[in-house]
Tab-separated table of C-alpha atoms in Angstrom:
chain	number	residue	atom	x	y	z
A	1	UNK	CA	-10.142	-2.554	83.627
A	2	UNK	CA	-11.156	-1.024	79.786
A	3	UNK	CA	-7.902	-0.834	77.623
A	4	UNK	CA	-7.526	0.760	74.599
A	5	UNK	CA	-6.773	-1.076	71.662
A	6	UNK	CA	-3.210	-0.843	70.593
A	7	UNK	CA	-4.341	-0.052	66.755
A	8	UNK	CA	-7.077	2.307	67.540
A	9	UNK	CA	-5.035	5.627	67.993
A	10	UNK	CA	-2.939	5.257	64.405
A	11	UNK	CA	-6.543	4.817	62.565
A	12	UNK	CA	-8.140	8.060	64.484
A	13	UNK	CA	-6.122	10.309	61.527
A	14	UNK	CA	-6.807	8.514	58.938
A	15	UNK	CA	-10.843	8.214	59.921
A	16	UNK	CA	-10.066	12.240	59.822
A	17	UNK	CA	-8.732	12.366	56.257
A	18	UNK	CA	-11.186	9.872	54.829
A	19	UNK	CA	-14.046	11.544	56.339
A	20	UNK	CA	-12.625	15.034	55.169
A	21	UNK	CA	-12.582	13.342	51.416
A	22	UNK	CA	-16.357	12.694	51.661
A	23	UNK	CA	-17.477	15.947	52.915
A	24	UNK	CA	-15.356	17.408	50.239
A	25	UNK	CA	-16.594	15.596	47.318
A	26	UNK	CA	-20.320	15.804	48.421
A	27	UNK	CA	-19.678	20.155	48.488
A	28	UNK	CA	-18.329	20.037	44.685
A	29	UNK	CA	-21.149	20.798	42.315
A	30	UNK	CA	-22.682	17.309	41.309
A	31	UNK	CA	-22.867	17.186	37.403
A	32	UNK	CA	-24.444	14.688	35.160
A	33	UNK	CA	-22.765	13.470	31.906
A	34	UNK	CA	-24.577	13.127	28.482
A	35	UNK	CA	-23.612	11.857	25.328
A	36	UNK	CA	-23.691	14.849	22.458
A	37	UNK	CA	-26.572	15.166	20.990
A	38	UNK	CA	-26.561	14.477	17.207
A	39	UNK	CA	-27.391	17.857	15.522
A	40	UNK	CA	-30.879	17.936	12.965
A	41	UNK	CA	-29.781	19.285	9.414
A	42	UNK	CA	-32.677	21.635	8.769
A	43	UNK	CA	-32.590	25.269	6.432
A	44	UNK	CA	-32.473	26.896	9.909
A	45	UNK	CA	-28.366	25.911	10.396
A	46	UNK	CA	-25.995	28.817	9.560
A	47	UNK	CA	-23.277	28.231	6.901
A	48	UNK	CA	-20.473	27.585	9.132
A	49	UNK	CA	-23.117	25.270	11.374
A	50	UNK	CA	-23.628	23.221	8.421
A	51	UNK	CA	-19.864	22.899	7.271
A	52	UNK	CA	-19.182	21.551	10.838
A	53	UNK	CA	-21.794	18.954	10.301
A	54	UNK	CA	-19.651	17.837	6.853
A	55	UNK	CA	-16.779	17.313	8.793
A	56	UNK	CA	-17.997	14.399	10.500
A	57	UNK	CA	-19.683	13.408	8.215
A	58	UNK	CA	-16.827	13.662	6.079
A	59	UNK	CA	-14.386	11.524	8.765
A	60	UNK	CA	-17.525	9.200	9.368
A	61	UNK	CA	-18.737	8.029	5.691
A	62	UNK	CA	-15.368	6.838	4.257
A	63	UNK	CA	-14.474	9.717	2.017
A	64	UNK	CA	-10.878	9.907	3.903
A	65	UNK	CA	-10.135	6.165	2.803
A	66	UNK	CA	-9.003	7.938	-0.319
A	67	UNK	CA	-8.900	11.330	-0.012
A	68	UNK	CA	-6.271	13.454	2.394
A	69	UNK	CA	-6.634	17.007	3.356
A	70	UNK	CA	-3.349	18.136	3.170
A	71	UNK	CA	-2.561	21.837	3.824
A	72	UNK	CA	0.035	22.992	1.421
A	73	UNK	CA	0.427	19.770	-0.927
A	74	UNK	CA	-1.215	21.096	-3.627
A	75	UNK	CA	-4.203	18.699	-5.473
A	76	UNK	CA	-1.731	16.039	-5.038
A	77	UNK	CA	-1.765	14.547	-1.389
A	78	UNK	CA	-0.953	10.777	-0.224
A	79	UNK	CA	-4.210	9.673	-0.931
A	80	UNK	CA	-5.809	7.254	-3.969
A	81	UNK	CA	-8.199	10.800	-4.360
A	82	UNK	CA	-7.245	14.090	-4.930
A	83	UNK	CA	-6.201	15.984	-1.949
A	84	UNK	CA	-9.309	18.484	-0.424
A	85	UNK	CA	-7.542	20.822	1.255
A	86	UNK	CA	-7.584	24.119	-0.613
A	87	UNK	CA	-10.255	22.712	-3.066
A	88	UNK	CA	-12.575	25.461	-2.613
A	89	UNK	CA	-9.643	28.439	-4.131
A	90	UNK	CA	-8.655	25.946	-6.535
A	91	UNK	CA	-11.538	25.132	-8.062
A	92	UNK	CA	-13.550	29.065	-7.461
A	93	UNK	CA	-14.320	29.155	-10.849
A	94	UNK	CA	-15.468	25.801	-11.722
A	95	UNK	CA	-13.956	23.856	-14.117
A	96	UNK	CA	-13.751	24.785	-18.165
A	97	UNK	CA	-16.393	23.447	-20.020
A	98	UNK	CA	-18.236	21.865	-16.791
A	99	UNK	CA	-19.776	23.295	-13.389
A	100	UNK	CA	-18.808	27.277	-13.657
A	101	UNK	CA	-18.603	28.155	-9.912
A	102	UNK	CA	-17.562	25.999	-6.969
A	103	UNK	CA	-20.987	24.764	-5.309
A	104	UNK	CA	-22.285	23.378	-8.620
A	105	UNK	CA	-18.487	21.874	-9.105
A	106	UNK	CA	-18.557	20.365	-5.734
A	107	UNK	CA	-22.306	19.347	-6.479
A	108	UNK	CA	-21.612	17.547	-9.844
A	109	UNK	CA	-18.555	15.600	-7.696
A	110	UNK	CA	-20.365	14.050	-5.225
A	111	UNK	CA	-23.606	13.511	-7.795
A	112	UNK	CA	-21.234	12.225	-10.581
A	113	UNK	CA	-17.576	11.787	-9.841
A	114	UNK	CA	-16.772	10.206	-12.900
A	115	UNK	CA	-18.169	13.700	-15.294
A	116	UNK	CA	-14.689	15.469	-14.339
A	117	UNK	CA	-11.445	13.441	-13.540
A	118	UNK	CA	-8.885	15.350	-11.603
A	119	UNK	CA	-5.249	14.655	-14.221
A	120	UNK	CA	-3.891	11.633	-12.503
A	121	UNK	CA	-6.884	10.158	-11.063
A	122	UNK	CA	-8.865	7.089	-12.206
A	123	UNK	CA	-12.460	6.984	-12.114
A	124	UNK	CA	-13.292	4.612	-9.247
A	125	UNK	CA	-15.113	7.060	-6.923
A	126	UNK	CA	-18.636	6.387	-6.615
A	127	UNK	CA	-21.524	8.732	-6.888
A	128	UNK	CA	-22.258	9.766	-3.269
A	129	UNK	CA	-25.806	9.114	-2.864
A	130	UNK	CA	-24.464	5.014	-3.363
A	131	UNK	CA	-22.526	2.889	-0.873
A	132	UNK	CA	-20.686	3.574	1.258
A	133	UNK	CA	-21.329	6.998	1.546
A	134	UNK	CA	-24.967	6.722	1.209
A	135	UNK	CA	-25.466	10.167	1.508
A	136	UNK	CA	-28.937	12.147	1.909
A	137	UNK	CA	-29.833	15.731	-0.136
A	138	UNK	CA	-29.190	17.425	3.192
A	139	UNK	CA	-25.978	15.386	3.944
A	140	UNK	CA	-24.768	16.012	0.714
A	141	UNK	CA	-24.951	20.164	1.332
A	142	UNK	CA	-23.172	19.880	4.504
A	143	UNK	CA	-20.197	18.322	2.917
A	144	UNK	CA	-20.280	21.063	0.258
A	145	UNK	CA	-20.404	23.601	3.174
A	146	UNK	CA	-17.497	21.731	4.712
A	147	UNK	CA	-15.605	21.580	1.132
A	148	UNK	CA	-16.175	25.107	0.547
A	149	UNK	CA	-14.487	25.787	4.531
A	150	UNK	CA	-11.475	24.262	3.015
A	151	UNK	CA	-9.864	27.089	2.049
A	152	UNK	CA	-13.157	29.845	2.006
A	153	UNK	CA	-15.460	30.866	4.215
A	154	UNK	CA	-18.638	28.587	4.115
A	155	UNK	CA	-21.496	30.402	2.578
A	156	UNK	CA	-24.207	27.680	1.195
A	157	UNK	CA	-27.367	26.431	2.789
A	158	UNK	CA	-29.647	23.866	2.322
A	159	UNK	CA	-31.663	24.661	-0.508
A	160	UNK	CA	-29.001	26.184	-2.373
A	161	UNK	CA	-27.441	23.318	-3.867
A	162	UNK	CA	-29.532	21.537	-6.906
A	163	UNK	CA	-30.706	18.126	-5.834
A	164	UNK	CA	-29.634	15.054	-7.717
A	165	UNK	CA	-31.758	13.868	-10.843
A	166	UNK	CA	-34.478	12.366	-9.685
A	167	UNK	CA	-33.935	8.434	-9.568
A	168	UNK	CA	-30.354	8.981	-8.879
A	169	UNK	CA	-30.484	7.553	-5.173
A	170	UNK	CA	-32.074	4.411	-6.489
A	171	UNK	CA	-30.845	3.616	-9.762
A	172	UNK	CA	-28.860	0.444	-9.682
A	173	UNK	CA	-24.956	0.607	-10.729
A	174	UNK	CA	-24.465	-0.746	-14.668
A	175	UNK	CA	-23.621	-4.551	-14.804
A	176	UNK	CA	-20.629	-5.720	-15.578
A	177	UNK	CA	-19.943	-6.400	-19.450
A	178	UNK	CA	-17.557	-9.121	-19.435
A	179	UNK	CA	-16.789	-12.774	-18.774
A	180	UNK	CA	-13.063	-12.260	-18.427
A	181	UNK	CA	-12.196	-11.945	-14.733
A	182	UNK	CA	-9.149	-9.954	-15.274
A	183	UNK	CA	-11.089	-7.199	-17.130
A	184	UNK	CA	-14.047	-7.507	-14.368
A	185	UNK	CA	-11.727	-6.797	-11.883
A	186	UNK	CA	-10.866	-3.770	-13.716
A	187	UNK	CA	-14.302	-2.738	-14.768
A	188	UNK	CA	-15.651	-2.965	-11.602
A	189	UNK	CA	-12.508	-0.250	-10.038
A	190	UNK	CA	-11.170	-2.860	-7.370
A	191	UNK	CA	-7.438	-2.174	-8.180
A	192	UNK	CA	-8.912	1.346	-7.252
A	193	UNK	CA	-8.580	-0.197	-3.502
A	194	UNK	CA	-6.976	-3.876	-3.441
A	195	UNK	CA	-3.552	-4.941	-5.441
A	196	UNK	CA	-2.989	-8.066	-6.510
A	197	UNK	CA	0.840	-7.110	-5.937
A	198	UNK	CA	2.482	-9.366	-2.328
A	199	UNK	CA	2.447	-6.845	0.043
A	200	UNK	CA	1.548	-3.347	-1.391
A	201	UNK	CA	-1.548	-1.645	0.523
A	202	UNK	CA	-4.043	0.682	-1.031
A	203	UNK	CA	-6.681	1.234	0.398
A	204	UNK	CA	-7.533	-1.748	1.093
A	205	UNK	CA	-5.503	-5.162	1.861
A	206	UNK	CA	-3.879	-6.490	-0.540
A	207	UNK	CA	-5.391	-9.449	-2.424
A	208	UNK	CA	-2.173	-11.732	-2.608
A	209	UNK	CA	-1.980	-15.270	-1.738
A	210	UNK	CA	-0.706	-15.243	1.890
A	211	UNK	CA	-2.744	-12.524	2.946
A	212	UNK	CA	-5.877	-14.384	1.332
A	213	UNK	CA	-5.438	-17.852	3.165
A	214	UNK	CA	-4.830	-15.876	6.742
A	215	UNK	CA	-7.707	-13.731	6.117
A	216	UNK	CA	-9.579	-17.283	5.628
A	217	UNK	CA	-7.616	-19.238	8.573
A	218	UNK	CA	-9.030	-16.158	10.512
A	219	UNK	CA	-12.587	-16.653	9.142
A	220	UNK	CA	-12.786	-20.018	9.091
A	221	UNK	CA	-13.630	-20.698	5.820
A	222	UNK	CA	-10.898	-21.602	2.388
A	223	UNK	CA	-9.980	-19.246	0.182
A	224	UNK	CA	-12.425	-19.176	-2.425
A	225	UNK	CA	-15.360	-19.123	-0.241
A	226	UNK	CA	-13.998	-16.609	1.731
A	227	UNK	CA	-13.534	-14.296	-1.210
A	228	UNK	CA	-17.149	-15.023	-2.188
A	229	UNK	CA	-18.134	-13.970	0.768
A	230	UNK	CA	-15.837	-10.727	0.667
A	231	UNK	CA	-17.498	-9.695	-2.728
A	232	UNK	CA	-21.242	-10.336	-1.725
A	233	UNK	CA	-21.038	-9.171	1.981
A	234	UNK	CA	-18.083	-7.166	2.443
A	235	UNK	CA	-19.299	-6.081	6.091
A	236	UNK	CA	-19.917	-9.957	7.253
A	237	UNK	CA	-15.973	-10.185	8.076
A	238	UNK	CA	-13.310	-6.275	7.702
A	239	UNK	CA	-10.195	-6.856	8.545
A	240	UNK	CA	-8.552	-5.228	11.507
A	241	UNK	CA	-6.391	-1.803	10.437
A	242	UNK	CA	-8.858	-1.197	7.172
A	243	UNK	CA	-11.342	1.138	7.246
A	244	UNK	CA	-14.822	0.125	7.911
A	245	UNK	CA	-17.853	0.078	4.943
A	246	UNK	CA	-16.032	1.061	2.412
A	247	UNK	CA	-16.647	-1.132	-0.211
A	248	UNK	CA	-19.340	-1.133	-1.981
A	249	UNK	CA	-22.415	-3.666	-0.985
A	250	UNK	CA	-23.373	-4.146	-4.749
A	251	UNK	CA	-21.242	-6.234	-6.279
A	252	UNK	CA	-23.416	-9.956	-5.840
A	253	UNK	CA	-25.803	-7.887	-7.768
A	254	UNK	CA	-23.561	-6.112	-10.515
A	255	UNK	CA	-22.380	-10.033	-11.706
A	256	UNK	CA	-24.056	-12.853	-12.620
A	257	UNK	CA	-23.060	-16.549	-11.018
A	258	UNK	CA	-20.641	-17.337	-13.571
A	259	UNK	CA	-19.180	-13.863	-13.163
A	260	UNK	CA	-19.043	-13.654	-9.873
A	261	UNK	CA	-17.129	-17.660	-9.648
A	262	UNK	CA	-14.753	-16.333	-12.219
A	263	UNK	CA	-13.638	-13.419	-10.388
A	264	UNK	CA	-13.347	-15.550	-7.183
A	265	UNK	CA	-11.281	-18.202	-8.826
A	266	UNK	CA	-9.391	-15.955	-10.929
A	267	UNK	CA	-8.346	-13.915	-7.155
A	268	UNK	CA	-7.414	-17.328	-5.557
A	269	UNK	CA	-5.181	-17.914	-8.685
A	270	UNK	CA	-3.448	-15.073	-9.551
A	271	UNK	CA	-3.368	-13.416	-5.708
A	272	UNK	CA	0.356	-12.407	-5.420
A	273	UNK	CA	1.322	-13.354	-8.647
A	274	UNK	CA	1.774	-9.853	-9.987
């Protein structure tokens, strides 16, 4: 005599549901995910087109490790650089005695920073065709597109803006002058980023002498070879909460040997001293 299993009848339901689930799912439209597609910068792309391509690129190539966009705070955000938002009415007319309109301001600020210094603000932004922006001709509009969205509409295209003097991209930074590590450390704008000062963060760690020997626990390596490495190959080790390829990659070459051993001893010595 055939008996039915005891469990069989609960699970006839739930076979129900599950098999309900299945049909469902397979009747919803079936869609296929793709990553976005990274957009060409080409003369075709409209002005607003090419100011959302500065954005990112804006948020992507450092340029927020210093400067803020701040609506309402005036040229004077949180950041080490002038704040951006509202650049574009602020600075409509150019600047006396330099760029006379806006694109050729904005031009002659990413080409050469250091021509016109916003009051307040040192000079330790570098040119933008350099580390770490690294930025192309093309890149370079779409920034100024997004700069000029910042409190205007958009209106440039590529082939608007002048290109930068030819050489620019390549031309090596100027050495450094001087055999006194204090002054080199000066010369070369890292108190633009790093304090020698025990815990005060700019935009990038501090340099004092705690914060120095973890950072080299962490690598494995003392201090003094670890800020050798640091100087020559900033990417090799960036520490967590800091933003990424900022500094610049030039320094092994901007210093000689016996520049470059001063500076590191002189950090080891003096970090959070000051």
């Amino acid at each position: 005599m055939n008996r039915a299993l005891p469990y069989a009848t609960p699970l006839v339901p739930a076979f129900v549901v599950i098999g309900f689930f299945v049909w469902f799912a397979n009747w919803i439209p079936q869609t296929r995910w793709e990553p976005p597609k990274v957009q060409a910068i080409s003369a075709a792309l409209t002005p607003t087109e090419l100011a959302e391509v500065g954005r990112t690129i804006v948020r992507q190539r450092g340029c927020l490790a210093c400067h803020t966009i701040e609506p309402d705070a005036g040229v004077k955000g949180g950041g080490r650089g002038p704040n951006l938002a509202g650049v574009a009415a602020r600075r409509a007319q150019g600047v006396k005695g330099g760029p006379g309109n806006l694109v050729d301001y904005l031009a002659q600020a990413l080409y050469e920073p250091g021509a016109y210094l916003v009051e307040g603000y040192a000079d330790i932004m570098p040119p933008s065709m350099a580390a770490p922006a690294s930025l192309g001709y093309e890149e370079a509009v779409a920034v100024i597109a997004y700069l000029q969205s910042l409190g205007k509409t958009p209106t440039v295209k590529v082939g608007d803006v002048p290109r930068p003097a030819a050489g620019a991209r390549s031309a090596q930074p100027a050495g450094v002058a001087t055999s006194d590590p204090a002054a080199m450390f000066a010369a070369l704008a890292c108190n633009g980023c790093h304090s020698l000062k025990t815990g005060e963060t700019l935009v990038g760690p501090a340099l004092d002498a705690a914060g120095i020997k973890q950072a080299a626990a962490e690598r494995g390596m003392g201090p003094e070879a670890f800020l050798m490495e640091s100087i020559v190959d900033p990417k090799a080790y960036e520490r967590k909460g800091f933003p990424s390829g900022v500094m610049p990659q030039d320094y092994g070459t901007r210093m000689n040997a016996m520049q470059l051993a001063a500076l590191v001893r002189h950090l080891a010595a003096q970090g959070g001293q000051r």
